[in-house]
PDB file of C-alpha atoms in Angstrom:
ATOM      1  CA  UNK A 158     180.927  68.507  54.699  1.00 61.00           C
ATOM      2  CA  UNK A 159     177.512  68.449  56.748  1.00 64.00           C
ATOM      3  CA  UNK A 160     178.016  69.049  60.126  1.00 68.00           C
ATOM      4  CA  UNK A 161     176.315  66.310  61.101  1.00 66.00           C
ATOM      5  CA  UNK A 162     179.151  64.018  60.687  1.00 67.00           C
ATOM      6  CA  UNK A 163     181.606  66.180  62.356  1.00 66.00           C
ATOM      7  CA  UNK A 164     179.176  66.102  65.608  1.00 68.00           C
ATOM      8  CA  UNK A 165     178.466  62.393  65.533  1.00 65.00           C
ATOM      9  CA  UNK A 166     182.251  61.867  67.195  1.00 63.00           C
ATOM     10  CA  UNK A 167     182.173  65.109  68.962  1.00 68.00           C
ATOM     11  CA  UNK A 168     182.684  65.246  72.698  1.00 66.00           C
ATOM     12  CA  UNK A 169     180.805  67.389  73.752  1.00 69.00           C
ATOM     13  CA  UNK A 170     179.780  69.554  77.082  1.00 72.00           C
ATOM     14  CA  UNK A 171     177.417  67.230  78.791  1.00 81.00           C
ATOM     15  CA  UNK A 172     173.805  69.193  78.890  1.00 89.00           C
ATOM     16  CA  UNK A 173     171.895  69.311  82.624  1.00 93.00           C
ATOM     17  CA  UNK A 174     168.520  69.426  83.126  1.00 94.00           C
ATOM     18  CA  UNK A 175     166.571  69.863  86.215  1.00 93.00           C
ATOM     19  CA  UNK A 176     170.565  69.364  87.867  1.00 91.00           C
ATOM     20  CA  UNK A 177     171.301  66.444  86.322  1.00 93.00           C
ATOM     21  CA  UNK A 178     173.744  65.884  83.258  1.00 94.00           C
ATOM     22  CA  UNK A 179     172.295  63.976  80.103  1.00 95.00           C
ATOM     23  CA  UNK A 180     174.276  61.237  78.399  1.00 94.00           C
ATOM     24  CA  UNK A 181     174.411  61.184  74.819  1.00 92.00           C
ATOM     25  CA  UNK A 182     170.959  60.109  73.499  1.00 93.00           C
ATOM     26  CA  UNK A 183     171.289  56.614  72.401  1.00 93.00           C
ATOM     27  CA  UNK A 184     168.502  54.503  70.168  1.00 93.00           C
ATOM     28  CA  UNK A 185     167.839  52.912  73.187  1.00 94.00           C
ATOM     29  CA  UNK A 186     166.434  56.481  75.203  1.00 96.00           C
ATOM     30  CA  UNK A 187     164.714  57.669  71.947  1.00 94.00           C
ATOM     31  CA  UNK A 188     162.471  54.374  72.034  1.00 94.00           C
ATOM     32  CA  UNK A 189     161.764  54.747  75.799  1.00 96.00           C
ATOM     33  CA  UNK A 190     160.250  58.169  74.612  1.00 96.00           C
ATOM     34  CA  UNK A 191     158.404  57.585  72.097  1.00 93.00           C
ATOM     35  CA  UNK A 192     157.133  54.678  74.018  1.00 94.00           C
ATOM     36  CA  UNK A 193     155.961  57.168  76.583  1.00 94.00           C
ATOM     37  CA  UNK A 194     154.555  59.367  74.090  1.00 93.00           C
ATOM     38  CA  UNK A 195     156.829  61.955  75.139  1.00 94.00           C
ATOM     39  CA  UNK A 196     155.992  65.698  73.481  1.00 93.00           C
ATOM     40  CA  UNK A 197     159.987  66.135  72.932  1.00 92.00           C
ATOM     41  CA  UNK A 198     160.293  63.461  70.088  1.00 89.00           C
ATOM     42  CA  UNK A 199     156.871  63.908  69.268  1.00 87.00           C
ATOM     43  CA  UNK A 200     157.444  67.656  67.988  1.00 83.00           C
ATOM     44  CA  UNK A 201     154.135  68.633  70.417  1.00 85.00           C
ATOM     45  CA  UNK A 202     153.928  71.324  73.212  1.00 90.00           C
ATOM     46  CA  UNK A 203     155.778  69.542  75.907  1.00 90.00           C
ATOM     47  CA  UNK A 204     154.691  69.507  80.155  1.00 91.00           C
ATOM     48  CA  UNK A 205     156.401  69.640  83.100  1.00 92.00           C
ATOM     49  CA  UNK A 206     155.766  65.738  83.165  1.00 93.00           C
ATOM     50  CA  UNK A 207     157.873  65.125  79.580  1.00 94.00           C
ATOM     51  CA  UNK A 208     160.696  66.931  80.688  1.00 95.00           C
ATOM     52  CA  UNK A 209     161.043  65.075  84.158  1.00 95.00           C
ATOM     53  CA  UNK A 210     160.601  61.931  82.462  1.00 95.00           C
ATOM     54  CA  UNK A 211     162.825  62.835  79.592  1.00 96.00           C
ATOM     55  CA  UNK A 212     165.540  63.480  81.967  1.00 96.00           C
ATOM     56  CA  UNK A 213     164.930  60.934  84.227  1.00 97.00           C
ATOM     57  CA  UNK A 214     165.450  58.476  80.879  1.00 97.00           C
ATOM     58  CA  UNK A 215     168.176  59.868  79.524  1.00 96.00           C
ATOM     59  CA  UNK A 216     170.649  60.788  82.613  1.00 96.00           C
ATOM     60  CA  UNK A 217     171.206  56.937  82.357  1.00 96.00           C
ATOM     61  CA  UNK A 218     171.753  54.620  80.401  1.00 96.00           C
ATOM     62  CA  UNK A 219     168.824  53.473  78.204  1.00 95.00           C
ATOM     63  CA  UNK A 220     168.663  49.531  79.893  1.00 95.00           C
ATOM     64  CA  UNK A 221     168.962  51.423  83.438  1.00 97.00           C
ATOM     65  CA  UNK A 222     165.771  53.381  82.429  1.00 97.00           C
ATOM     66  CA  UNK A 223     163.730  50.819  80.979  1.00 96.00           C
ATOM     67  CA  UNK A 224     164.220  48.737  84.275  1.00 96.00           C
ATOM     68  CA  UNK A 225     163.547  52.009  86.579  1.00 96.00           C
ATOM     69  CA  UNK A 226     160.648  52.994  84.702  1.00 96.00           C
ATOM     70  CA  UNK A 227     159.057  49.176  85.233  1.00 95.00           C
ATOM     71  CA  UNK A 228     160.237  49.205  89.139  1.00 95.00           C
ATOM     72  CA  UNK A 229     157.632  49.252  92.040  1.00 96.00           C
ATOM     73  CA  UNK A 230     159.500  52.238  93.499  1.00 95.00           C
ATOM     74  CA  UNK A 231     158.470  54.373  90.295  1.00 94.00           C
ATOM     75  CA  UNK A 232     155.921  56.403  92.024  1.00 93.00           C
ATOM     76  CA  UNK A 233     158.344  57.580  94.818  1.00 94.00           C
ATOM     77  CA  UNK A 234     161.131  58.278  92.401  1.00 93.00           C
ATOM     78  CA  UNK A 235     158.889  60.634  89.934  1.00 93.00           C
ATOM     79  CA  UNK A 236     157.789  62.441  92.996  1.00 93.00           C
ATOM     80  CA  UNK A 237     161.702  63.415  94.229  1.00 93.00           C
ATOM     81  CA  UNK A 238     161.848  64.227  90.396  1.00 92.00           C
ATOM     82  CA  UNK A 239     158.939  66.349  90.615  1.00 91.00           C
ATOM     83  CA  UNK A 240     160.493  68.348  94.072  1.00 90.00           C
ATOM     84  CA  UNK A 241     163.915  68.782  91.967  1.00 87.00           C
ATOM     85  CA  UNK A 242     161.879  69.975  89.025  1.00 88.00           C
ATOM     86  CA  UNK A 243     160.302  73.247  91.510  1.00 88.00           C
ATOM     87  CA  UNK A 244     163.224  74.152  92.944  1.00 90.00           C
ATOM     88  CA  UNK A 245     164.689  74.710  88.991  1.00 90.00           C
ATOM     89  CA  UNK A 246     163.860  76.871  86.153  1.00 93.00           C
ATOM     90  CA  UNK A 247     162.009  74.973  83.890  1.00 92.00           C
ATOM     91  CA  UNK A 248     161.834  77.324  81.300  1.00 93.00           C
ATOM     92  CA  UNK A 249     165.793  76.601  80.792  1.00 95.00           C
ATOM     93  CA  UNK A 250     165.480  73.260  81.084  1.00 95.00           C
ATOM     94  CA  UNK A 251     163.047  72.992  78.599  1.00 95.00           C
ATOM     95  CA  UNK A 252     164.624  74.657  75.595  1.00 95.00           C
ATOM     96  CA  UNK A 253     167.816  72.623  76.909  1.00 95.00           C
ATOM     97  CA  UNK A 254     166.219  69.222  76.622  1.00 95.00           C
ATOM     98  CA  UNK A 255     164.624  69.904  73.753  1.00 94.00           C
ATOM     99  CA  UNK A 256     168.244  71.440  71.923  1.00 92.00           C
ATOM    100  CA  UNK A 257     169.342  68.228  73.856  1.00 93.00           C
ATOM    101  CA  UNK A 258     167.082  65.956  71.236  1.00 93.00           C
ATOM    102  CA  UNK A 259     167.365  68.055  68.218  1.00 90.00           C
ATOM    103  CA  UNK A 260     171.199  67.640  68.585  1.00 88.00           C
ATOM    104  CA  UNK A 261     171.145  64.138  69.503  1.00 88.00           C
ATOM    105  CA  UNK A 262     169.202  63.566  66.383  1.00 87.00           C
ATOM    106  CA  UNK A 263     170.934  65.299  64.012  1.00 82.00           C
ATOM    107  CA  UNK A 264     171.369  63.583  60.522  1.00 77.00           C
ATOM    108  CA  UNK A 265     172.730  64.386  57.557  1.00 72.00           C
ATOM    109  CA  UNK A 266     171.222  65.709  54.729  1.00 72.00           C
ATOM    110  CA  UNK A 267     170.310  63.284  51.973  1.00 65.00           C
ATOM    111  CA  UNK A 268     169.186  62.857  48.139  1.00 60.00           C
ATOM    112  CA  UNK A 269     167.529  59.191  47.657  1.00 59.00           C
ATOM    113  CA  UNK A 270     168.163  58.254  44.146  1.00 57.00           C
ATOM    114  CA  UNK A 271     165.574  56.429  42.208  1.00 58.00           C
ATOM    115  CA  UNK A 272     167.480  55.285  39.623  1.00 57.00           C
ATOM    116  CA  UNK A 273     167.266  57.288  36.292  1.00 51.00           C
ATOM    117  CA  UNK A 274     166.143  61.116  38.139  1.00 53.00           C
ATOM    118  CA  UNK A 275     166.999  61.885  41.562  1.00 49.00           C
ATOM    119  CA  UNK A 276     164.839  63.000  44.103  1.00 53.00           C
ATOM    120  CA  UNK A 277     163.392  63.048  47.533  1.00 50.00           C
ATOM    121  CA  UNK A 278     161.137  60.963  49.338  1.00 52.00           C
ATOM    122  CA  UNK A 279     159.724  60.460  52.701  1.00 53.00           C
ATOM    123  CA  UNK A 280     160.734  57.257  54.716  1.00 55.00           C
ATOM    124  CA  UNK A 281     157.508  55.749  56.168  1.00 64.00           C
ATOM    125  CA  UNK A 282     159.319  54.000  58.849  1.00 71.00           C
ATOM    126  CA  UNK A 283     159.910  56.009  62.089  1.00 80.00           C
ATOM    127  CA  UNK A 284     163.664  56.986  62.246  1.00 83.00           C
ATOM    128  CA  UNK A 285     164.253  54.917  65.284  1.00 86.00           C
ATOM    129  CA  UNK A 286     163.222  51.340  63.764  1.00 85.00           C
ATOM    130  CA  UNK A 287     164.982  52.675  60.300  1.00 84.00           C
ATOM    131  CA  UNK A 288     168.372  53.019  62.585  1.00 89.00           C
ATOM    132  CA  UNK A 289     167.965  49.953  64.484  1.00 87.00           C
ATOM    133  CA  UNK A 290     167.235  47.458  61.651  1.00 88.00           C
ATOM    134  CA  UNK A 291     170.355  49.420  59.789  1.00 89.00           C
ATOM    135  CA  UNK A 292     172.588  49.108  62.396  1.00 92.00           C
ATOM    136  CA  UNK A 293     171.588  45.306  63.109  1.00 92.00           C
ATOM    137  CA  UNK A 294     171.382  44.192  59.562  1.00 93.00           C
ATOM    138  CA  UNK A 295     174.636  46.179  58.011  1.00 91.00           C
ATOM    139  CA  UNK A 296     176.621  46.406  60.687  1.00 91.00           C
ATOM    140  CA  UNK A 297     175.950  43.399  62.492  1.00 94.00           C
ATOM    141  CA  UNK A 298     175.197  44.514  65.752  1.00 93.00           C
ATOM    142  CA  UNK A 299     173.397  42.932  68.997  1.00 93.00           C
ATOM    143  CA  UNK A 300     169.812  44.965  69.349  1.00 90.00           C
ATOM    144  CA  UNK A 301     171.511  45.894  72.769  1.00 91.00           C
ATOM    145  CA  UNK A 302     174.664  46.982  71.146  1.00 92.00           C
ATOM    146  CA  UNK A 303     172.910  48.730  68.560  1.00 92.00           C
ATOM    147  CA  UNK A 304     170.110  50.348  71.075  1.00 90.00           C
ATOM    148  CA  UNK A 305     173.907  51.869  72.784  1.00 92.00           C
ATOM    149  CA  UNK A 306     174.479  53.882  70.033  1.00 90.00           C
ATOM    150  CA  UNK A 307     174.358  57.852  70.311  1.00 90.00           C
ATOM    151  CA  UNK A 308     171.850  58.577  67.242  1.00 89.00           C
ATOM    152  CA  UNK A 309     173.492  61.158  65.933  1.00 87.00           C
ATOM    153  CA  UNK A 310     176.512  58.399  64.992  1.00 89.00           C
ATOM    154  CA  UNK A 311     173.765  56.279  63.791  1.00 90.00           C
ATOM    155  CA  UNK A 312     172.261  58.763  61.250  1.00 86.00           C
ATOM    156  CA  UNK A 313     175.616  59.069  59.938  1.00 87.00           C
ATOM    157  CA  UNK A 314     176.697  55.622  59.459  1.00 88.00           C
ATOM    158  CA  UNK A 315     173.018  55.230  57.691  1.00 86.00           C
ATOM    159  CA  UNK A 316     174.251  58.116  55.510  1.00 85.00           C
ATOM    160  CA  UNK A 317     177.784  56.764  55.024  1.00 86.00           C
ATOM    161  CA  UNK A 318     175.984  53.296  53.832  1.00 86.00           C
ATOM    162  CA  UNK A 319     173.791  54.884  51.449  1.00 83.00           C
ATOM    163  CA  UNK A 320     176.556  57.002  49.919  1.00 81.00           C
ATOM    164  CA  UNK A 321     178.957  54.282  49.146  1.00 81.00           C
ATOM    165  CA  UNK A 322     176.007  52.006  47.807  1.00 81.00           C
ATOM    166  CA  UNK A 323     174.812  54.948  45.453  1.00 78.00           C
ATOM    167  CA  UNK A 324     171.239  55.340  47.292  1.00 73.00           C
ATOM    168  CA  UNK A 325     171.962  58.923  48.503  1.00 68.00           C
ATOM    169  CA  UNK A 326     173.595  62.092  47.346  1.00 64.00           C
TER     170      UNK A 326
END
C-alpha cells in the first residue's frame, strides 16, 4: 500500500517553526500561499520572508489567516514575526517548513488510464483547484468545508475516486 494513504489519517507530532506549532496543511493554507507567491509551494529558493509568512498562515487555521493577512494591523504583526524569526535558527526552520509542505502534500502514486493502453499524463490544473473542485463536486462539500481539509487526505480520497471508477492504477 502507498504510504500516502496510511499518513493521510495519521496523527502526527505537530512541526514548529520559528516557535510556533503548524496545523495540518489544509486546501485552504496551500491557496493562501500560492496566492502570496510563496517559494515553499512554488519549488523556488525560499527567504526569510516565505518562511515567516508560511508560518504565520499555517499556525492557524486557513479562514483565521486569510482575515489576518487582510487586517490593518498586518504591518505590526509581520514585524513581531520578523523579531521571533532572529532570535531562531532559520536554517532548521526552513528544511522543517519545507518537510512540513512536502508531507502535507503527499499523494499517492497514480496510473491514468486512457482507455485501451495505460499511461501517464500531466494534469494541467494546479493540484489545489484539482482537489477543491473534487472534493466539492464528488463529495459534496461546502468550499469552506472542503478548503478544511488536510491535503494529504484530499490526495487520497482523489486517488480512492479514481481507483474505484477505473481512471487510475
Amino acid at each position: 500500500m502507498d504510504p500516502a494513504f496510511a499518513n493521510a489519517l495519521r496523527d502526527s507530532a505537530p512541526v514548529r517553526c520559528l516557535g510556533v506549532s503548524l496545523v495540518p496543511l489544509t486546501l485552504g493554507h496551500f491557496f493562501l500561499l500560492r496566492q502570496f507567491d510563496s517559494s515553499f509551494v512554488a519549488g523556488s529558493e525560499a527567504s526569510i520572508e516565505d518562511l515567516i509568512l508560511g508560518c504565520y498562515v499555517c499556525c492557524q487555521d486557513s479562514e483565521s489567516a486569510r482575515r489576518g493577512l487582510r487586517s490593518i494591523l498586518l504591518p505590526i504583526v509581520m514585524r513581531m514575526w520578523g523579531r521571533r524569526a532572529r532570535r531562531s535558527n532559520l536554517a532548521l526552520d526552513m528544511l522543517a517548513f519545507r518537510r512540513y509542505i512536502k508531507d502535507g502534500t503527499t499523494a499517492p502514486s497514480t496510473v491514468i488510464s486512457h482507455g485501451s493502453g495505460d499511461s501517464m499524463r500531466e494534469l494541467n490544473s494546479p493540484v489545489e483547484w484539482r482537489l477543491l473542485v473534487m472534493l466539492m463536486v464528488d463529495f459534496h462539500l461546502t468550499e469552506a468545508e472542503a478548503l478544511t481539509m488536510p491535503m494529504v487526505k484530499a490526495n487520497v480520497l482523489w486517488a480512492t475516486l479514481g481507483d474505484r471508477d477505473g481512471k487510475v492504477q
